[in-house]
Coordinates of C-alpha atoms and ligand atoms in Angstrom, one line a residue:
M2 CA 0.0 0.0 0.0
L3 CA 1.1 3.6 -0.6
P4 CA 1.8 5.9 2.3
L5 CA -0.9 7.5 4.4
L6 CA 0.1 10.3 6.6
K7 CA -2.1 11.7 9.4
T8 CA 0.3 14.0 11.3
R9 CA 3.4 16.0 10.5
I10 CA 6.4 13.8 10.5
P11 CA 7.6 12.9 13.1
G12 CA 4.2 13.1 14.8
P13 CA 3.7 14.2 18.5
R14 CA 3.9 10.6 19.9
S15 CA 7.2 9.8 18.1
R16 CA 8.7 13.1 19.4
A17 CA 7.6 12.4 22.9
L18 CA 9.0 8.9 22.8
A19 CA 12.3 10.3 21.4
R20 CA 12.7 12.6 24.4
E21 CA 12.0 9.7 26.7
L22 CA 14.4 7.4 24.9
R23 CA 17.2 10.0 25.4
R24 CA 16.8 9.7 29.2
H25 CA 17.3 5.9 29.2
E26 CA 19.4 4.8 26.2
C27 CA 23.1 5.5 25.7
R28 CA 23.1 8.8 23.8
N29 CA 25.3 7.5 21.1
T30 CA 22.9 4.9 19.9
T31 CA 19.7 6.4 18.4
F32 CA 20.0 9.6 16.5
V33 CA 17.4 12.1 17.7
S34 CA 16.7 15.4 16.2
R35 CA 13.6 17.6 15.5
D36 CA 13.0 15.6 12.4
W37 CA 14.1 12.1 13.4
P38 CA 13.2 9.3 14.2
V39 CA 9.6 7.9 13.8
F40 CA 8.9 5.2 16.3
W41 CA 7.7 2.0 14.6
D42 CA 4.5 0.5 16.1
R43 CA 3.5 -2.3 13.7
A44 CA 4.3 -3.5 10.2
R45 CA 2.8 -5.7 7.4
G46 CA 4.2 -6.4 4.0
C47 CA 6.0 -3.3 2.8
N48 CA 4.2 -1.0 5.2
V49 CA 5.2 0.3 8.6
W50 CA 2.8 2.2 10.9
D51 CA 4.4 4.6 13.4
A52 CA 3.3 5.4 16.9
D53 CA 1.1 8.2 15.5
G54 CA -0.7 6.0 13.1
N55 CA 1.1 7.2 10.0
R56 CA 1.5 4.5 7.3
F57 CA 5.0 4.4 5.5
L58 CA 6.3 2.6 2.5
D59 CA 9.5 0.8 3.6
L60 CA 12.4 0.9 1.2
T61 CA 14.8 -0.5 3.8
A62 CA 13.3 -3.8 4.8
A63 CA 14.6 -2.7 8.2
F64 CA 18.3 -3.0 7.3
G65 CA 17.6 -5.7 4.6
V66 CA 16.0 -8.1 7.1
A67 CA 12.3 -8.2 6.1
S68 CA 12.8 -9.7 2.7
V69 CA 9.6 -11.8 2.7
G70 CA 7.6 -8.8 4.0
H71 CA 7.1 -7.5 7.5
G72 CA 4.8 -9.7 9.6
N73 CA 4.8 -12.5 6.9
Q74 CA 1.9 -14.7 7.8
R75 CA 3.8 -18.0 7.4
V76 CA 6.8 -16.9 9.3
T77 CA 4.6 -15.4 12.1
T78 CA 2.6 -18.7 12.3
A79 CA 5.8 -20.7 12.5
A80 CA 7.1 -18.4 15.2
R81 CA 3.9 -18.6 17.3
R82 CA 3.8 -22.4 17.1
Q83 CA 7.4 -22.7 18.0
L84 CA 7.2 -20.3 20.9
G85 CA 4.2 -22.3 22.3
R86 CA 6.3 -25.4 22.1
L87 CA 10.0 -24.5 22.9
G88 CA 11.4 -21.0 22.8
H89 CA 14.9 -21.8 23.9
A90 CA 17.1 -24.9 24.1
M91 CA 20.7 -25.6 24.9
G92 CA 22.4 -24.8 21.7
D93 CA 25.7 -26.7 22.0
V94 CA 24.7 -29.0 24.8
H95 CA 21.1 -30.3 24.5
P96 CA 19.9 -28.9 21.2
N97 CA 16.6 -28.9 19.4
E98 CA 15.9 -30.8 16.1
L99 CA 15.3 -27.6 14.1
K100 CA 19.0 -26.8 14.3
I101 CA 19.6 -29.8 12.1
R102 CA 16.8 -28.9 9.7
L103 CA 18.1 -25.4 9.2
A104 CA 21.8 -26.4 8.9
A105 CA 20.8 -28.9 6.2
E106 CA 18.7 -26.3 4.4
L107 CA 21.5 -23.8 4.4
S108 CA 23.9 -26.4 3.1
A109 CA 21.4 -27.3 0.4
L110 CA 20.9 -23.7 -0.7
T111 CA 24.6 -23.0 -1.0
F112 CA 27.2 -25.7 -1.6
G113 CA 24.5 -28.2 -2.4
R114 CA 23.1 -26.1 -5.2
W115 CA 26.6 -25.1 -6.4
N116 CA 27.7 -28.8 -6.6
G117 CA 24.6 -29.5 -8.7
K118 CA 22.9 -31.5 -5.9
S119 CA 19.7 -30.2 -4.6
E120 CA 18.9 -32.8 -2.0
I121 CA 18.3 -31.4 1.5
R122 CA 20.6 -33.7 3.3
N123 CA 23.7 -33.1 1.3
Q124 CA 27.0 -33.5 3.2
N125 CA 28.9 -30.8 1.3
S126 CA 29.0 -28.2 4.0
K127 CA 28.6 -27.5 7.6
I128 CA 27.2 -24.7 9.7
L129 CA 28.3 -22.6 12.7
F130 CA 25.4 -20.7 14.0
S131 CA 25.5 -17.3 15.7
N132 CA 23.3 -14.4 16.7
S133 CA 24.5 -11.6 14.4
G134 CA 26.3 -10.9 11.1
S135 CA 29.3 -9.7 13.0
E136 CA 29.6 -13.0 14.9
A137 CA 29.1 -14.9 11.7
A138 CA 32.1 -13.0 10.2
E139 CA 34.1 -13.8 13.3
A140 CA 33.2 -17.4 13.1
A141 CA 34.5 -17.4 9.5
L142 CA 37.7 -15.7 10.5
K143 CA 38.3 -18.2 13.4
T144 CA 37.6 -21.1 10.9
A145 CA 40.1 -19.7 8.5
L146 CA 42.8 -19.5 11.1
L147 CA 42.2 -23.1 12.2
A148 CA 42.1 -24.4 8.6
T149 CA 45.2 -22.6 7.3
G150 CA 47.2 -21.9 10.4
K151 CA 47.8 -18.4 9.0
P152 CA 46.4 -15.4 11.1
G153 CA 46.5 -12.6 8.5
V154 CA 43.4 -11.5 6.7
I155 CA 42.9 -9.3 3.7
A156 CA 39.8 -7.1 3.5
F157 CA 38.9 -4.2 1.3
T158 CA 38.6 -0.4 1.5
G159 CA 35.0 0.5 2.2
A160 CA 34.2 -2.9 3.6
Y161 CA 31.7 -3.4 6.5
H162 CA 31.8 -6.7 8.3
G163 CA 30.3 -5.6 11.7
L164 CA 31.4 -3.8 14.8
T165 CA 32.4 -6.5 17.4
Y166 CA 36.2 -6.4 17.8
G167 CA 37.0 -9.3 15.5
A168 CA 34.6 -8.1 12.8
L169 CA 35.7 -4.5 13.4
D170 CA 39.2 -5.5 12.7
A171 CA 38.0 -6.5 9.1
T172 CA 35.7 -3.4 8.8
A173 CA 37.6 -0.6 7.0
W174 CA 35.5 2.4 8.0
K175 CA 37.7 4.9 9.9
F176 CA 34.6 6.2 11.6
F177 CA 34.0 3.0 13.4
R178 CA 37.6 2.1 14.0
T179 CA 39.3 5.2 15.3
S180 CA 37.9 5.4 18.8
F181 CA 38.7 1.7 19.5
H182 CA 41.9 1.4 17.6
P183 CA 44.0 0.8 20.7
Q184 CA 42.0 -2.4 21.4
L185 CA 41.8 -3.7 17.8
P186 CA 43.7 -7.0 17.3
G187 CA 45.2 -5.8 14.0
F188 CA 45.2 -9.1 12.0
T189 CA 43.6 -7.4 8.9
V190 CA 45.3 -5.5 6.1
H191 CA 42.9 -3.3 4.1
V192 CA 43.6 -3.0 0.4
A193 CA 42.1 -1.4 -2.7
P194 CA 40.0 -3.9 -4.7
T195 CA 42.6 -4.6 -7.4
E196 CA 44.7 -7.6 -8.3
A197 CA 47.9 -5.7 -7.8
A198 CA 46.9 -4.6 -4.3
V199 CA 45.8 -8.1 -3.3
R200 CA 48.9 -9.8 -4.6
A201 CA 51.1 -7.2 -2.8
A202 CA 49.3 -7.8 0.5
F203 CA 50.0 -11.5 0.2
D204 CA 53.6 -11.0 -0.7
E205 CA 54.3 -8.4 2.0
S206 CA 52.5 -10.2 4.9
E207 CA 54.9 -11.3 7.6
R208 CA 52.6 -13.6 9.5
G209 CA 50.9 -15.2 6.5
I210 CA 47.4 -14.5 5.0
G211 CA 44.9 -17.2 5.8
A212 CA 41.8 -15.5 4.4
V213 CA 40.4 -12.9 2.1
I214 CA 37.0 -11.6 3.3
V215 CA 34.9 -9.7 0.8
E216 CA 31.4 -8.4 0.4
P217 CA 30.5 -9.5 -3.2
I218 CA 28.7 -6.2 -3.5
L219 CA 29.7 -3.5 -1.1
G220 CA 26.5 -3.0 1.0
R221 CA 26.8 -0.4 3.7
G222 CA 29.8 0.9 1.7
G223 CA 27.3 2.4 -0.8
V224 CA 26.1 -0.5 -3.0
V225 CA 29.2 -0.9 -5.1
V226 CA 29.1 -3.7 -7.7
P227 CA 32.6 -5.0 -8.6
T228 CA 33.9 -5.4 -12.1
D229 CA 33.2 -8.9 -13.5
D230 CA 36.8 -10.1 -13.1
F231 CA 37.1 -9.1 -9.4
L232 CA 35.7 -12.1 -7.6
P233 CA 37.1 -14.7 -10.0
M234 CA 40.5 -13.0 -9.5
L235 CA 40.1 -13.3 -5.7
R236 CA 39.3 -17.0 -6.1
R237 CA 42.4 -17.6 -8.2
V238 CA 44.8 -15.6 -6.0
C239 CA 43.4 -17.3 -2.8
D240 CA 44.0 -20.8 -4.4
E241 CA 47.5 -19.8 -5.4
H242 CA 48.3 -18.8 -1.8
G243 CA 46.4 -21.5 0.1
A244 CA 44.1 -18.9 1.6
L245 CA 40.4 -19.2 2.1
L246 CA 37.9 -16.9 0.3
I247 CA 35.2 -15.7 2.7
A248 CA 32.1 -14.2 1.1
D249 CA 30.3 -11.9 3.5
E250 CA 26.8 -12.3 2.2
V251 CA 25.2 -10.9 5.4
F252 CA 23.5 -8.1 3.3
T253 CA 23.6 -9.6 -0.2
G254 CA 22.4 -13.1 0.7
F255 CA 19.0 -14.8 0.4
C256 CA 17.7 -13.4 -3.0
R257 CA 18.5 -9.7 -2.3
T258 CA 20.5 -9.2 -5.4
G259 CA 18.4 -11.4 -7.7
R260 CA 20.3 -14.6 -6.9
W261 CA 20.2 -16.7 -3.8
F262 CA 23.7 -15.5 -3.1
A263 CA 25.5 -12.6 -4.8
V264 CA 28.6 -14.7 -5.6
E265 CA 26.4 -16.6 -8.1
H266 CA 26.4 -13.6 -10.4
W267 CA 30.1 -14.4 -11.1
G268 CA 30.0 -18.2 -10.7
V269 CA 32.5 -18.0 -7.9
V270 CA 32.3 -20.6 -5.1
P271 CA 33.8 -19.3 -1.8
D272 CA 35.1 -21.5 1.0
L273 CA 33.1 -19.8 3.7
I274 CA 29.9 -17.7 3.6
C275 CA 28.6 -15.4 6.3
A276 CA 24.8 -15.1 6.3
G277 CA 22.4 -13.2 8.5
K278 CA 19.9 -10.4 8.2
A279 CA 17.2 -11.7 5.9
M280 CA 17.7 -15.3 7.0
S281 CA 14.9 -15.3 9.6
N282 CA 12.9 -12.2 8.6
G283 CA 13.5 -10.7 12.0
F284 CA 15.0 -13.0 14.6
P285 CA 18.7 -12.4 15.4
I286 CA 20.2 -15.5 13.9
A287 CA 23.1 -15.8 11.6
A288 CA 25.4 -18.5 10.2
C289 CA 28.9 -19.2 8.9
I290 CA 28.5 -21.8 6.2
G291 CA 31.6 -23.6 5.1
R292 CA 32.9 -26.5 2.9
N293 CA 33.1 -29.7 4.9
D294 CA 36.9 -30.1 4.8
V295 CA 37.3 -26.4 5.9
M296 CA 34.8 -26.7 8.7
D297 CA 36.4 -29.9 9.9
A298 CA 39.4 -27.9 10.9
W299 CA 37.5 -27.4 14.1
P300 CA 38.3 -30.3 16.5
E301 CA 35.6 -32.7 17.5
S302 CA 34.1 -31.3 20.7
A303 CA 35.3 -33.2 23.8
G304 CA 32.6 -31.6 26.0
E305 CA 33.4 -27.9 25.7
A306 CA 32.9 -26.0 22.4
L307 CA 35.7 -23.6 21.4
H308 CA 33.2 -21.2 20.0
T309 CA 29.5 -21.0 21.1
S310 CA 27.0 -18.7 22.8
T311 CA 24.0 -18.9 25.0
H312 CA 21.4 -18.5 22.3
L313 CA 23.2 -20.5 19.6
G314 CA 20.8 -22.2 17.2
N315 CA 17.8 -20.9 19.1
P316 CA 14.7 -23.0 18.1
L317 CA 12.5 -19.9 17.6
G318 CA 15.1 -18.4 15.3
C319 CA 15.5 -21.8 13.5
A320 CA 11.7 -22.1 13.0
M321 CA 11.5 -18.6 11.7
A322 CA 14.5 -19.1 9.4
L323 CA 13.0 -22.3 8.0
A324 CA 9.7 -20.6 7.3
T325 CA 11.5 -17.6 5.7
L326 CA 13.6 -19.7 3.4
A327 CA 10.4 -21.7 2.4
E328 CA 8.7 -18.4 1.6
M329 CA 11.6 -17.2 -0.5
K330 CA 11.4 -20.4 -2.6
R331 CA 7.5 -20.3 -2.8
L332 CA 7.5 -16.7 -3.9
R333 CA 10.6 -17.1 -6.1
L334 CA 12.1 -14.0 -4.6
D335 CA 15.4 -14.4 -6.5
E336 CA 13.6 -14.1 -9.8
R337 CA 11.4 -11.3 -8.5
A338 CA 14.3 -9.2 -7.3
R339 CA 15.9 -9.8 -10.7
A340 CA 12.8 -8.8 -12.7
F341 CA 12.3 -5.6 -10.7
Q342 CA 16.0 -4.6 -10.8
D343 CA 15.4 -1.5 -13.0
R344 CA 12.3 -0.3 -11.3
L345 CA 14.4 1.6 -8.7
P346 CA 17.0 4.1 -9.7
G347 CA 20.7 3.9 -9.1
R348 CA 23.4 1.3 -9.2
G349 CA 23.3 -2.2 -7.8
L350 CA 21.7 -5.6 -8.6
G351 CA 18.3 -7.0 -7.9
L352 CA 16.5 -5.0 -5.2
M353 CA 19.7 -3.6 -3.7
K354 CA 20.2 -0.2 -5.1
G355 CA 22.3 2.8 -4.3
V356 CA 21.7 6.3 -5.6
E357 CA 24.9 8.3 -5.3
L358 CA 24.3 12.0 -4.4
R359 CA 26.6 14.9 -4.3
D360 CA 27.5 14.7 -0.6
A361 CA 26.2 13.5 2.8
S362 CA 24.1 16.6 3.3
A363 CA 22.3 16.1 0.0
C364 CA 21.7 12.5 0.9
Q365 CA 20.4 13.5 4.4
R366 CA 18.0 16.0 2.8
A367 CA 16.7 13.3 0.4
V368 CA 16.2 10.8 3.2
Q369 CA 14.4 13.4 5.3
R370 CA 12.2 14.5 2.4
L371 CA 11.3 10.9 1.6
L372 CA 10.4 10.4 5.3
R373 CA 8.1 13.4 5.2
R374 CA 6.5 12.0 2.1
G375 CA 5.9 8.6 3.9
I376 CA 8.9 6.7 2.5
L377 CA 11.5 5.0 4.7
A378 CA 15.0 5.0 3.1
L379 CA 18.5 5.1 4.5
G380 CA 21.7 7.0 3.7
G381 CA 24.8 4.8 3.1
G382 CA 28.4 4.7 1.9
E383 CA 31.4 5.5 3.9
H384 CA 30.9 9.2 3.2
G385 CA 27.2 9.1 3.8
N386 CA 26.3 10.2 0.2
V387 CA 24.5 7.1 -1.1
L388 CA 20.7 6.8 -0.8
T389 CA 20.4 3.1 -0.1
L390 CA 17.3 1.2 -1.3
T391 CA 16.6 -2.4 -0.1
P392 CA 12.8 -2.8 0.1
P393 CA 11.1 -6.1 1.0
L394 CA 11.4 -8.4 -2.0
T395 CA 7.7 -8.7 -2.0
I396 CA 7.2 -5.0 -3.0
S397 CA 4.5 -4.5 -5.6
E398 CA 4.9 -2.9 -9.0
R399 CA 2.7 0.0 -7.9
E400 CA 4.7 0.6 -4.8
L401 CA 7.9 0.5 -6.8
A402 CA 6.6 3.0 -9.4
F403 CA 5.4 5.4 -6.6
A404 CA 8.8 5.0 -4.8
A405 CA 10.8 5.7 -8.0
D406 CA 8.9 8.9 -8.7
E407 CA 9.4 10.1 -5.1
I408 CA 13.1 9.3 -5.1
A409 CA 13.6 11.2 -8.4
A410 CA 11.9 14.2 -6.8
A411 CA 13.9 13.9 -3.5
A412 CA 17.2 13.3 -5.2
G413 CA 16.6 16.4 -7.4
Q414 CA 18.3 16.9 -10.7
T415 CA 21.8 16.6 -9.4
L416 CA 22.0 13.0 -10.3
T417 CA 22.8 11.6 -13.6
A418 CA 22.8 7.9 -12.4
C419 CA 19.3 8.3 -11.1
Q420 CA 18.0 10.1 -14.2
S421 CA 19.4 7.7 -16.7
S422 CA 18.1 4.8 -14.8
L423 CA 14.7 6.4 -14.6
E424 CA 14.7 7.1 -18.3
H425 CA 15.3 3.4 -19.0
R426 CA 12.6 2.2 -16.6
P427 CA 10.2 0.1 -18.7
D428 CA 7.1 1.6 -17.2
S429 CA 8.5 5.1 -16.9
H430 CA 5.8 7.8 -17.3
Ligands
PLP4 C1 28.1 -7.3 4.9 C2 27.8 -7.2 6.3 N1 28.5 -8.0 7.2 C3 28.3 -8.0 8.5 C4 27.3 -7.1 9.0 C5 27.1 -7.1 10.5 O1 25.9 -7.7 10.8 P1 25.2 -7.4 12.2 O2 24.8 -6.0 12.2 O3 24.0 -8.4 12.3 O4 26.2 -7.7 13.3 C6 26.6 -6.3 8.2 C7 25.6 -5.4 8.7 O5 25.1 -4.5 8.1 C8 26.8 -6.3 6.8 O6 26.2 -5.5 6.0

């Protein structure tokens, strides 16, 4: 449905809640100003209603999570059923059966498909569950060290892999790193995304490079699609040096870019995949998915896991993830994201688009204007100048057409990328 606004934005209730929030939450967390934020109250499909009853059209899927639509009925039903039965188990001690079902499904969707085998119980890969994308990245980094014995990691300028210390070491953004630099472990070297830079980093490393971690499409870094030879080059160079290729698909995974996983655009099979965000449509669950031989670098547990957490493989999260993945298949969301790729302006693949604006303040103005028009969008890019569009993959053609017009108006005429994309929109009017 299109937006329906009843108050000025933010409305009086959101503004009152924002003042209250400031008294209780660490002041660094939620940005509060006269014009920001709106407090979410409920959501369904591509719509969010705020605390004042205003209806918004969501072009964020809440950080790329709600890919099968907010409040998806099948996911909600699965969650309710599971919560009534078992809401928490003992992840690495006395687990629940759903952990097996989800691990098998994730294997089937990745290495199972890539090896041409679609049976659910394939034995080609294994899973290490976690609670967030950052932790999934760290699980992959630990796996790479165990598998190669080499502690060094190559990551790329503009990369975002999360903010917990291990993940932050791989994240390139100065903004996130500077305050905590004295505590960063420093195993990562950041390089430009070129073959020469990657080869030089391998050659110059004193402690040995065990992994290259890469977002197949830079997500928070401003939706940057690499050149066609970039990922195949990484695969080749990693193989030459006995290093693992880690694809961080936390943002790009699960149909977002028009393929189940973005690496499929380039036919590259990584050794490890980090997945999260859209996996459960809203429960904090993530996974590191790895080739069997690589994952078996972890020793057999003798009673104490080397890497685990209290909520690992939570049954509610597993039930929601299984229902979410089933919905993605039933609705063919990979094909849908591909078919609608050109309906939103900007660069990117599938329904992950970025509209580059002149600078951060132009982007902020566009985001603010869209909010006042009832559209939720986010700024992105290391310099804050990329309007980032990642709607639920269930978004309708009518909603897309409305959003595209509003974006064009909000972005103004400063933007050639936006304009040319709009000109080529099949249903442009
Ligand atoms: C590519 C990528 N990796 C890792 C993360 C971190 O995930 P989380 O915020 O769930 O820790 C993100 C979050 O945006 C991401 O985009």
